[in-house]
Amino acid sequence: MSSFLSRRHFLRFALVSAGMLGAAPLLSLAPSAALARTSGSEETYTRTALFMGTMVTVTVAGTTAEQAGEAVSTALALGRDMAGTLTRFNTSAPLGQLNASTALNDAPPALVHLMQRSQQMHALTGGAFDPTVLPLLHLLESHRDHKAQKHLQLDQAEVRDALEMVGMERVHADGYALRLERQGMGITLDGIAKGHIADLMSRSLSSAGYPNHCVNAGGDIAVSGSKLKGQPWRIAIEDPYGKNAYPQVVEAYSGAVATSGIYEIFYNADASRNHLVNPVTGASAGLASVTVTAPDCLTADALATAMAIMPPREALHLADSLSGCACCLLRHDGLTQCSRNWRGRSA
């Protein structure tokens, strides 16, 4: 099975019911389908499936399994197919081939499109979003002692060598031909692909006639319309340290929410080395997590990735400069800093 095993593999989001926190868990241990009945004639159809290395949950409000089952199946199939195209973990997949050989002469349109969007997000964030950080991630992984659960000391010369392989300016596209300048370079779309896939699944559901839905792709969440009785979708953001179960709750009728954080993905005991790495210095993110709201999930996903390694003041300024976007920064001491347009609240 292809898998992203993305930077938020262990990120746990909870969709909370309209009236209270403490909703039933979104995630399950195996693909399943369930029909949740509420008072009156309203019903909610939910199905969860495992792909992209995480649980992907689709919830459609005001319908039944008999009515929405086919549309949900189609959306999930679309998500699986796209994940198979964009994964870096399968050497026979297009991105895996590009990373292995540094060239792909007949890239599928979906990969070319996402590379173009990645270039745009790279420019928008001043280089903070950079899918070419894969050599740095490989270096961190190679220095982890899985058996002893400790991280071996990084040689700064190794870090400098890895940084020589990083830089979106070294990625070239000519039509459907993609090329990396140097052997040893690599692309990871973990910081943007799940958001993109959530968007595609959401559009599929709307096109099928089900505008009231939520797609939760392992923490990258796209919502449309309303829950039952016209209530907004409510998304609770978890504290990666567990000090405050839900530091913030976001309500929305449309758009997306995405979080990047240190959620159990780090490479040493004090969590100072994590998977969110600065493409210029190689240093790890200094924040516990960043949550972004945006009009679409691709944008929210990529911005959350970038803002996690940006200085907080720059991250807040960037969020304030973008129409329809906002962010909430969670510091290691549990305190939050929010941009001007942030609409979340404390739980």
mmCIF file of C-alpha atoms in Angstrom:
data_model
loop_
_atom_site.group_PDB
_atom_site.id
_atom_site.type_symbol
_atom_site.label_atom_id
_atom_site.label_comp_id
_atom_site.label_asym_id
_atom_site.label_seq_id
_atom_site.Cartn_x
_atom_site.Cartn_y
_atom_site.Cartn_z
ATOM 1 C CA MET A 1 0.000 0.000 0.000
ATOM 2 C CA SER A 2 1.358 3.418 -0.894
ATOM 3 C CA SER A 3 1.714 5.777 2.029
ATOM 4 C CA PHE A 4 2.708 9.344 2.695
ATOM 5 C CA LEU A 5 3.541 8.762 6.373
ATOM 6 C CA SER A 6 3.389 12.533 6.446
ATOM 7 C CA ARG A 7 4.628 15.018 8.989
ATOM 8 C CA ARG A 8 1.307 14.693 10.809
ATOM 9 C CA HIS A 9 1.102 10.889 10.748
ATOM 10 C CA PHE A 10 0.159 10.897 14.432
ATOM 11 C CA LEU A 11 -1.746 14.166 14.461
ATOM 12 C CA ARG A 12 -5.114 13.617 16.059
ATOM 13 C CA PHE A 13 -7.881 16.028 15.149
ATOM 14 C CA ALA A 14 -11.317 15.679 16.686
ATOM 15 C CA LEU A 15 -14.471 16.897 15.052
ATOM 16 C CA VAL A 16 -16.675 17.862 17.935
ATOM 17 C CA SER A 17 -20.426 17.811 18.082
ATOM 18 C CA ALA A 18 -22.374 21.006 17.716
ATOM 19 C CA GLY A 19 -23.133 21.350 21.406
ATOM 20 C CA MET A 20 -20.097 20.009 23.264
ATOM 21 C CA LEU A 21 -16.548 18.732 23.181
ATOM 22 C CA GLY A 22 -15.971 15.027 23.563
ATOM 23 C CA ALA A 23 -17.385 13.726 20.317
ATOM 24 C CA ALA A 24 -16.996 10.115 19.291
ATOM 25 C CA PRO A 25 -13.531 9.452 17.850
ATOM 26 C CA LEU A 26 -13.081 10.120 14.161
ATOM 27 C CA LEU A 27 -10.401 7.536 13.660
ATOM 28 C CA SER A 28 -10.813 3.781 13.690
ATOM 29 C CA LEU A 29 -8.389 0.892 13.394
ATOM 30 C CA ALA A 30 -9.728 -0.387 10.077
ATOM 31 C CA PRO A 31 -11.823 0.885 7.148
ATOM 32 C CA SER A 32 -15.436 1.025 8.212
ATOM 33 C CA ALA A 33 -18.780 2.554 7.396
ATOM 34 C CA ALA A 34 -21.293 3.861 9.894
ATOM 35 C CA LEU A 35 -24.628 5.650 9.868
ATOM 36 C CA ALA A 36 -25.231 7.982 12.798
ATOM 37 C CA ARG A 37 -28.871 8.849 13.466
ATOM 38 C CA THR A 38 -29.963 11.999 15.252
ATOM 39 C CA SER A 39 -33.271 13.336 16.456
ATOM 40 C CA GLY A 40 -35.897 13.840 13.784
ATOM 41 C CA SER A 41 -35.329 12.666 10.246
ATOM 42 C CA GLU A 42 -31.797 14.009 9.819
ATOM 43 C CA GLU A 43 -28.980 11.536 9.421
ATOM 44 C CA THR A 44 -25.229 11.642 8.935
ATOM 45 C CA TYR A 45 -23.280 9.132 6.867
ATOM 46 C CA THR A 46 -19.619 8.592 7.771
ATOM 47 C CA ARG A 47 -17.029 6.302 6.247
ATOM 48 C CA THR A 48 -13.380 5.910 7.215
ATOM 49 C CA ALA A 49 -10.640 4.290 5.118
ATOM 50 C CA LEU A 50 -6.912 3.802 5.525
ATOM 51 C CA PHE A 51 -4.581 5.288 2.923
ATOM 52 C CA MET A 52 -1.792 7.896 2.752
ATOM 53 C CA GLY A 53 -0.503 6.288 5.937
ATOM 54 C CA THR A 54 -3.433 7.661 7.929
ATOM 55 C CA MET A 55 -7.182 7.444 8.418
ATOM 56 C CA VAL A 56 -9.238 9.402 5.911
ATOM 57 C CA THR A 57 -12.770 10.109 7.078
ATOM 58 C CA VAL A 58 -15.633 11.416 4.965
ATOM 59 C CA THR A 59 -18.771 12.685 6.697
ATOM 60 C CA VAL A 60 -21.856 13.726 4.739
ATOM 61 C CA ALA A 61 -24.661 15.466 6.634
ATOM 62 C CA GLY A 62 -28.366 15.097 5.987
ATOM 63 C CA THR A 63 -28.213 11.853 4.044
ATOM 64 C CA THR A 64 -28.092 8.080 4.378
ATOM 65 C CA ALA A 65 -25.746 5.303 3.325
ATOM 66 C CA GLU A 66 -28.158 4.311 0.582
ATOM 67 C CA GLN A 67 -28.197 7.844 -0.831
ATOM 68 C CA ALA A 68 -24.560 8.940 -0.444
ATOM 69 C CA GLY A 69 -22.709 5.629 -0.433
ATOM 70 C CA GLU A 70 -21.745 5.690 -4.098
ATOM 71 C CA ALA A 71 -20.582 9.335 -3.976
ATOM 72 C CA VAL A 72 -18.444 8.664 -0.913
ATOM 73 C CA SER A 73 -16.961 5.561 -2.548
ATOM 74 C CA THR A 74 -16.080 7.626 -5.610
ATOM 75 C CA ALA A 75 -14.422 10.332 -3.485
ATOM 76 C CA LEU A 76 -12.376 7.770 -1.552
ATOM 77 C CA ALA A 77 -11.316 6.033 -4.765
ATOM 78 C CA LEU A 78 -10.217 9.382 -6.175
ATOM 79 C CA GLY A 79 -8.173 10.035 -3.035
ATOM 80 C CA ARG A 80 -6.477 6.637 -3.161
ATOM 81 C CA ASP A 81 -5.645 7.024 -6.836
ATOM 82 C CA MET A 82 -4.140 10.467 -6.322
ATOM 83 C CA ALA A 83 -2.154 9.277 -3.312
ATOM 84 C CA GLY A 84 -0.677 6.513 -5.471
ATOM 85 C CA THR A 85 0.502 9.112 -7.969
ATOM 86 C CA LEU A 86 1.989 11.564 -5.460
ATOM 87 C CA THR A 87 3.626 9.274 -2.909
ATOM 88 C CA ARG A 88 7.406 9.275 -2.516
ATOM 89 C CA PHE A 89 7.473 5.938 -0.702
ATOM 90 C CA ASN A 90 6.847 3.774 -3.766
ATOM 91 C CA THR A 91 9.837 3.729 -6.123
ATOM 92 C CA SER A 92 7.607 2.710 -9.024
ATOM 93 C CA ALA A 93 5.272 5.694 -8.486
ATOM 94 C CA PRO A 94 6.005 8.809 -10.596
ATOM 95 C CA LEU A 95 7.497 10.823 -7.726
ATOM 96 C CA GLY A 96 9.532 7.828 -6.578
ATOM 97 C CA GLN A 97 10.922 7.479 -10.095
ATOM 98 C CA LEU A 98 11.845 11.169 -10.200
ATOM 99 C CA ASN A 99 13.678 10.950 -6.883
ATOM 100 C CA ALA A 100 15.544 7.802 -7.916
ATOM 101 C CA SER A 101 16.690 8.942 -11.364
ATOM 102 C CA THR A 102 16.497 12.787 -11.057
ATOM 103 C CA ALA A 103 14.430 12.912 -14.275
ATOM 104 C CA LEU A 104 10.915 12.025 -15.350
ATOM 105 C CA ASN A 105 10.141 12.696 -18.992
ATOM 106 C CA ASP A 106 6.436 11.871 -19.004
ATOM 107 C CA ALA A 107 5.131 12.977 -15.622
ATOM 108 C CA PRO A 108 1.380 12.614 -15.057
ATOM 109 C CA PRO A 109 -0.558 15.902 -15.178
ATOM 110 C CA ALA A 110 -1.507 15.559 -11.497
ATOM 111 C CA LEU A 111 2.146 15.530 -10.439
ATOM 112 C CA VAL A 112 3.066 18.404 -12.755
ATOM 113 C CA HIS A 113 0.156 20.447 -11.411
ATOM 114 C CA LEU A 114 1.150 19.903 -7.783
ATOM 115 C CA MET A 115 4.777 20.725 -8.533
ATOM 116 C CA GLN A 116 3.597 24.004 -10.076
ATOM 117 C CA ARG A 117 1.503 24.765 -7.013
ATOM 118 C CA SER A 118 4.479 23.896 -4.823
ATOM 119 C CA GLN A 119 6.577 26.423 -6.726
ATOM 120 C CA GLN A 120 3.875 29.035 -6.138
ATOM 121 C CA MET A 121 3.727 28.298 -2.403
ATOM 122 C CA HIS A 122 7.519 28.374 -2.259
ATOM 123 C CA ALA A 123 7.479 31.898 -3.702
ATOM 124 C CA LEU A 124 4.554 33.015 -1.528
ATOM 125 C CA THR A 125 6.335 31.953 1.672
ATOM 126 C CA GLY A 126 9.701 33.407 0.741
ATOM 127 C CA GLY A 127 11.201 29.940 0.403
ATOM 128 C CA ALA A 128 9.973 28.578 3.733
ATOM 129 C CA PHE A 129 7.839 25.983 1.950
ATOM 130 C CA ASP A 130 10.345 23.823 0.115
ATOM 131 C CA PRO A 131 9.586 20.238 -1.001
ATOM 132 C CA THR A 132 13.289 19.616 -1.722
ATOM 133 C CA VAL A 133 14.081 19.133 2.001
ATOM 134 C CA LEU A 134 13.924 15.355 1.567
ATOM 135 C CA PRO A 135 17.742 14.909 1.877
ATOM 136 C CA LEU A 136 17.563 16.593 5.294
ATOM 137 C CA LEU A 137 14.762 14.273 6.393
ATOM 138 C CA HIS A 138 16.754 11.266 5.181
ATOM 139 C CA LEU A 139 19.742 12.490 7.209
ATOM 140 C CA LEU A 140 17.671 12.820 10.374
ATOM 141 C CA GLU A 141 16.169 9.390 9.881
ATOM 142 C CA SER A 142 19.564 7.812 9.306
ATOM 143 C CA HIS A 143 20.786 9.103 12.656
ATOM 144 C CA ARG A 144 17.906 7.753 14.679
ATOM 145 C CA ASP A 145 18.565 4.629 16.709
ATOM 146 C CA HIS A 146 15.138 2.987 16.624
ATOM 147 C CA LYS A 147 16.018 0.244 19.096
ATOM 148 C CA ALA A 148 17.435 2.580 21.746
ATOM 149 C CA GLN A 149 14.915 5.333 20.994
ATOM 150 C CA LYS A 150 17.608 7.952 20.884
ATOM 151 C CA HIS A 151 19.114 10.260 18.318
ATOM 152 C CA LEU A 152 22.773 10.062 17.380
ATOM 153 C CA GLN A 153 24.776 13.281 17.136
ATOM 154 C CA LEU A 154 24.540 15.009 13.769
ATOM 155 C CA ASP A 155 27.786 15.993 12.116
ATOM 156 C CA GLN A 156 27.448 19.586 10.903
ATOM 157 C CA ALA A 157 29.405 18.676 7.803
ATOM 158 C CA GLU A 158 26.671 16.162 6.985
ATOM 159 C CA VAL A 159 24.052 18.849 7.475
ATOM 160 C CA ARG A 160 25.932 21.184 5.119
ATOM 161 C CA ASP A 161 26.188 18.426 2.515
ATOM 162 C CA ALA A 162 22.440 17.756 2.757
ATOM 163 C CA LEU A 163 21.678 21.459 2.435
ATOM 164 C CA GLU A 164 23.623 21.486 -0.836
ATOM 165 C CA MET A 165 20.886 19.237 -2.229
ATOM 166 C CA VAL A 166 18.050 21.564 -1.156
ATOM 167 C CA GLY A 167 16.520 24.335 -3.231
ATOM 168 C CA MET A 168 13.466 24.669 -5.460
ATOM 169 C CA GLU A 169 15.548 26.643 -7.944
ATOM 170 C CA ARG A 170 17.271 23.327 -8.740
ATOM 171 C CA VAL A 171 13.983 21.756 -9.875
ATOM 172 C CA HIS A 172 13.172 22.233 -13.565
ATOM 173 C CA ALA A 173 9.994 21.604 -15.526
ATOM 174 C CA ASP A 174 9.496 21.611 -19.271
ATOM 175 C CA GLY A 175 5.960 20.612 -20.141
ATOM 176 C CA TYR A 176 5.537 17.158 -18.623
ATOM 177 C CA ALA A 177 9.272 16.642 -18.133
ATOM 178 C CA LEU A 178 10.637 17.135 -14.609
ATOM 179 C CA ARG A 179 14.317 17.236 -13.704
ATOM 180 C CA LEU A 180 16.405 17.603 -10.556
ATOM 181 C CA GLU A 181 19.809 19.198 -11.070
ATOM 182 C CA ARG A 182 21.850 16.855 -8.907
ATOM 183 C CA GLN A 183 21.913 13.196 -7.956
ATOM 184 C CA GLY A 184 20.976 12.951 -4.304
ATOM 185 C CA MET A 185 18.231 15.541 -4.490
ATOM 186 C CA GLY A 186 14.703 14.491 -3.651
ATOM 187 C CA ILE A 187 11.156 15.818 -3.501
ATOM 188 C CA THR A 188 8.630 15.267 -0.742
ATOM 189 C CA LEU A 189 5.082 16.481 -1.247
ATOM 190 C CA ASP A 190 4.074 15.499 2.294
ATOM 191 C CA GLY A 191 3.485 19.146 3.175
ATOM 192 C CA ILE A 192 0.939 19.827 0.445
ATOM 193 C CA ALA A 193 -0.419 16.623 -1.106
ATOM 194 C CA LYS A 194 -2.861 15.590 1.606
ATOM 195 C CA GLY A 195 -4.460 19.014 1.544
ATOM 196 C CA HIS A 196 -4.713 18.831 -2.227
ATOM 197 C CA ILE A 197 -6.297 15.378 -2.054
ATOM 198 C CA ALA A 198 -8.805 16.556 0.569
ATOM 199 C CA ASP A 199 -9.801 19.382 -1.799
ATOM 200 C CA LEU A 200 -10.294 16.973 -4.701
ATOM 201 C CA MET A 201 -12.438 14.668 -2.589
ATOM 202 C CA SER A 202 -14.515 17.605 -1.350
ATOM 203 C CA ARG A 203 -15.144 18.824 -4.902
ATOM 204 C CA SER A 204 -16.135 15.314 -5.932
ATOM 205 C CA LEU A 205 -18.776 15.180 -3.198
ATOM 206 C CA SER A 206 -20.147 18.617 -4.108
ATOM 207 C CA SER A 207 -20.334 17.681 -7.787
ATOM 208 C CA ALA A 208 -22.268 14.542 -6.865
ATOM 209 C CA GLY A 209 -24.906 16.652 -5.108
ATOM 210 C CA TYR A 210 -23.706 16.462 -1.493
ATOM 211 C CA PRO A 211 -22.594 19.981 -0.532
ATOM 212 C CA ASN A 212 -22.785 19.399 3.247
ATOM 213 C CA HIS A 213 -19.703 17.380 4.102
ATOM 214 C CA CYS A 214 -16.363 17.166 5.835
ATOM 215 C CA VAL A 215 -13.229 15.426 4.529
ATOM 216 C CA ASN A 216 -10.584 14.724 7.185
ATOM 217 C CA ALA A 217 -7.395 13.461 5.532
ATOM 218 C CA GLY A 218 -5.430 12.651 8.652
ATOM 219 C CA GLY A 219 -5.703 16.180 10.014
ATOM 220 C CA ASP A 220 -5.958 18.125 6.772
ATOM 221 C CA ILE A 221 -9.636 19.031 6.865
ATOM 222 C CA ALA A 222 -11.869 20.437 4.123
ATOM 223 C CA VAL A 223 -15.442 21.362 5.027
ATOM 224 C CA SER A 224 -18.441 22.460 2.998
ATOM 225 C CA GLY A 225 -21.930 23.527 3.991
ATOM 226 C CA SER A 226 -23.206 22.617 7.428
ATOM 227 C CA LYS A 227 -23.670 19.775 9.828
ATOM 228 C CA LEU A 228 -27.145 18.758 10.907
ATOM 229 C CA LYS A 229 -29.685 21.480 11.746
ATOM 230 C CA GLY A 230 -27.529 24.102 9.990
ATOM 231 C CA GLN A 231 -24.736 23.941 12.558
ATOM 232 C CA PRO A 232 -21.141 24.726 11.513
ATOM 233 C CA TRP A 233 -18.457 22.071 11.464
ATOM 234 C CA ARG A 234 -16.430 22.312 14.668
ATOM 235 C CA ILE A 235 -12.789 21.244 14.666
ATOM 236 C CA ALA A 236 -10.781 20.881 17.853
ATOM 237 C CA ILE A 237 -6.991 21.263 17.678
ATOM 238 C CA GLU A 238 -4.993 19.032 19.975
ATOM 239 C CA ASP A 239 -2.028 20.117 22.082
ATOM 240 C CA PRO A 240 0.956 17.974 20.951
ATOM 241 C CA TYR A 241 2.160 17.823 24.562
ATOM 242 C CA GLY A 242 -1.234 16.905 25.989
ATOM 243 C CA LYS A 243 -1.126 19.767 28.498
ATOM 244 C CA ASN A 244 -4.347 21.246 27.165
ATOM 245 C CA ALA A 245 -6.432 18.690 25.304
ATOM 246 C CA TYR A 246 -7.866 21.233 22.867
ATOM 247 C CA PRO A 247 -6.198 24.671 22.980
ATOM 248 C CA GLN A 248 -8.458 26.010 20.229
ATOM 249 C CA VAL A 249 -11.730 25.144 18.486
ATOM 250 C CA VAL A 250 -12.533 26.379 14.983
ATOM 251 C CA GLU A 251 -16.031 26.610 13.506
ATOM 252 C CA ALA A 252 -16.569 26.822 9.750
ATOM 253 C CA TYR A 253 -19.181 26.361 7.048
ATOM 254 C CA SER A 254 -16.629 26.259 4.242
ATOM 255 C CA GLY A 255 -12.892 26.246 3.700
ATOM 256 C CA ALA A 256 -10.110 24.292 5.323
ATOM 257 C CA VAL A 257 -8.065 23.787 8.477
ATOM 258 C CA ALA A 258 -4.587 22.247 8.596
ATOM 259 C CA THR A 259 -2.025 21.866 11.363
ATOM 260 C CA SER A 260 1.717 21.230 11.316
ATOM 261 C CA GLY A 261 3.355 20.293 14.592
ATOM 262 C CA ILE A 262 5.734 18.007 16.424
ATOM 263 C CA TYR A 263 2.950 15.479 17.085
ATOM 264 C CA GLU A 264 5.102 12.483 18.125
ATOM 265 C CA ILE A 265 7.353 12.790 15.074
ATOM 266 C CA PHE A 266 10.761 13.798 16.391
ATOM 267 C CA TYR A 267 14.272 12.433 16.365
ATOM 268 C CA ASN A 268 15.627 12.931 19.879
ATOM 269 C CA ALA A 269 14.434 12.713 23.472
ATOM 270 C CA ASP A 270 13.746 16.424 24.053
ATOM 271 C CA ALA A 271 11.938 16.797 20.697
ATOM 272 C CA SER A 272 14.304 19.580 19.624
ATOM 273 C CA ARG A 273 14.945 17.679 16.383
ATOM 274 C CA ASN A 274 11.722 17.135 14.476
ATOM 275 C CA HIS A 275 10.515 16.529 10.951
ATOM 276 C CA LEU A 276 9.728 20.211 10.244
ATOM 277 C CA VAL A 277 13.077 21.471 8.984
ATOM 278 C CA ASN A 278 14.280 24.842 7.780
ATOM 279 C CA PRO A 279 15.417 24.514 4.127
ATOM 280 C CA VAL A 280 18.104 27.186 4.624
ATOM 281 C CA THR A 281 19.666 26.244 7.972
ATOM 282 C CA GLY A 282 18.558 22.646 8.529
ATOM 283 C CA ALA A 283 17.253 23.601 11.988
ATOM 284 C CA SER A 284 13.979 22.159 13.253
ATOM 285 C CA ALA A 285 10.790 24.102 13.890
ATOM 286 C CA GLY A 286 10.768 26.176 17.044
ATOM 287 C CA LEU A 287 6.998 26.031 17.598
ATOM 288 C CA ALA A 288 4.926 23.177 18.982
ATOM 289 C CA SER A 289 2.332 23.538 16.231
ATOM 290 C CA VAL A 290 0.815 25.907 13.693
ATOM 291 C CA THR A 291 -2.814 25.776 12.591
ATOM 292 C CA VAL A 292 -3.950 27.583 9.458
ATOM 293 C CA THR A 293 -7.417 28.293 8.147
ATOM 294 C CA ALA A 294 -7.705 29.042 4.431
ATOM 295 C CA PRO A 295 -10.218 28.932 1.566
ATOM 296 C CA ASP A 296 -8.800 25.590 0.406
ATOM 297 C CA CYS A 297 -6.936 22.737 2.045
ATOM 298 C CA LEU A 298 -3.899 22.789 -0.251
ATOM 299 C CA THR A 299 -3.180 26.367 0.798
ATOM 300 C CA ALA A 300 -3.794 25.638 4.480
ATOM 301 C CA ASP A 301 -1.540 22.567 4.338
ATOM 302 C CA ALA A 302 1.391 24.309 2.648
ATOM 303 C CA LEU A 303 1.119 27.452 4.792
ATOM 304 C CA ALA A 304 1.070 25.424 8.013
ATOM 305 C CA THR A 305 4.224 23.628 6.875
ATOM 306 C CA ALA A 306 5.978 26.890 6.053
ATOM 307 C CA MET A 307 4.855 28.878 9.087
ATOM 308 C CA ALA A 308 6.080 26.151 11.437
ATOM 309 C CA ILE A 309 9.685 27.047 10.590
ATOM 310 C CA MET A 310 9.232 30.794 10.074
ATOM 311 C CA PRO A 311 9.873 33.334 12.855
ATOM 312 C CA PRO A 312 6.498 33.870 14.572
ATOM 313 C CA ARG A 313 6.300 37.537 13.624
ATOM 314 C CA GLU A 314 6.803 36.694 9.943
ATOM 315 C CA ALA A 315 4.221 33.907 10.090
ATOM 316 C CA LEU A 316 1.622 36.210 11.623
ATOM 317 C CA HIS A 317 2.380 38.942 9.097
ATOM 318 C CA LEU A 318 2.050 36.505 6.202
ATOM 319 C CA ALA A 319 -1.318 35.265 7.461
ATOM 320 C CA ASP A 320 -2.576 38.830 7.834
ATOM 321 C CA SER A 321 -1.524 39.636 4.263
ATOM 322 C CA LEU A 322 -3.487 36.779 2.655
ATOM 323 C CA SER A 323 -7.193 37.084 1.954
ATOM 324 C CA GLY A 324 -9.268 34.475 3.763
ATOM 325 C CA CYS A 325 -6.317 33.096 5.728
ATOM 326 C CA ALA A 326 -5.462 33.110 9.423
ATOM 327 C CA CYS A 327 -3.163 31.210 11.750
ATOM 328 C CA CYS A 328 -2.734 30.214 15.365
ATOM 329 C CA LEU A 329 0.778 29.493 16.662
ATOM 330 C CA LEU A 330 1.129 27.195 19.667
ATOM 331 C CA ARG A 331 4.350 27.703 21.610
ATOM 332 C CA HIS A 332 6.136 25.026 23.603
ATOM 333 C CA ASP A 333 4.961 26.656 26.850
ATOM 334 C CA GLY A 334 1.330 26.210 25.771
ATOM 335 C CA LEU A 335 0.655 29.871 24.984
ATOM 336 C CA THR A 336 -0.867 30.845 21.645
ATOM 337 C CA GLN A 337 -0.293 33.710 19.235
ATOM 338 C CA CYS A 338 -2.993 34.330 16.639
ATOM 339 C CA SER A 339 -3.212 36.452 13.524
ATOM 340 C CA ARG A 340 -5.738 39.257 13.319
ATOM 341 C CA ASN A 341 -8.335 37.281 11.361
ATOM 342 C CA TRP A 342 -8.181 34.115 13.456
ATOM 343 C CA ARG A 343 -11.723 33.008 14.296
ATOM 344 C CA GLY A 344 -10.959 30.139 16.641
ATOM 345 C CA ARG A 345 -11.547 30.220 20.368
ATOM 346 C CA SER A 346 -10.264 28.505 23.466
ATOM 347 C CA ALA A 347 -12.000 25.223 24.232
#
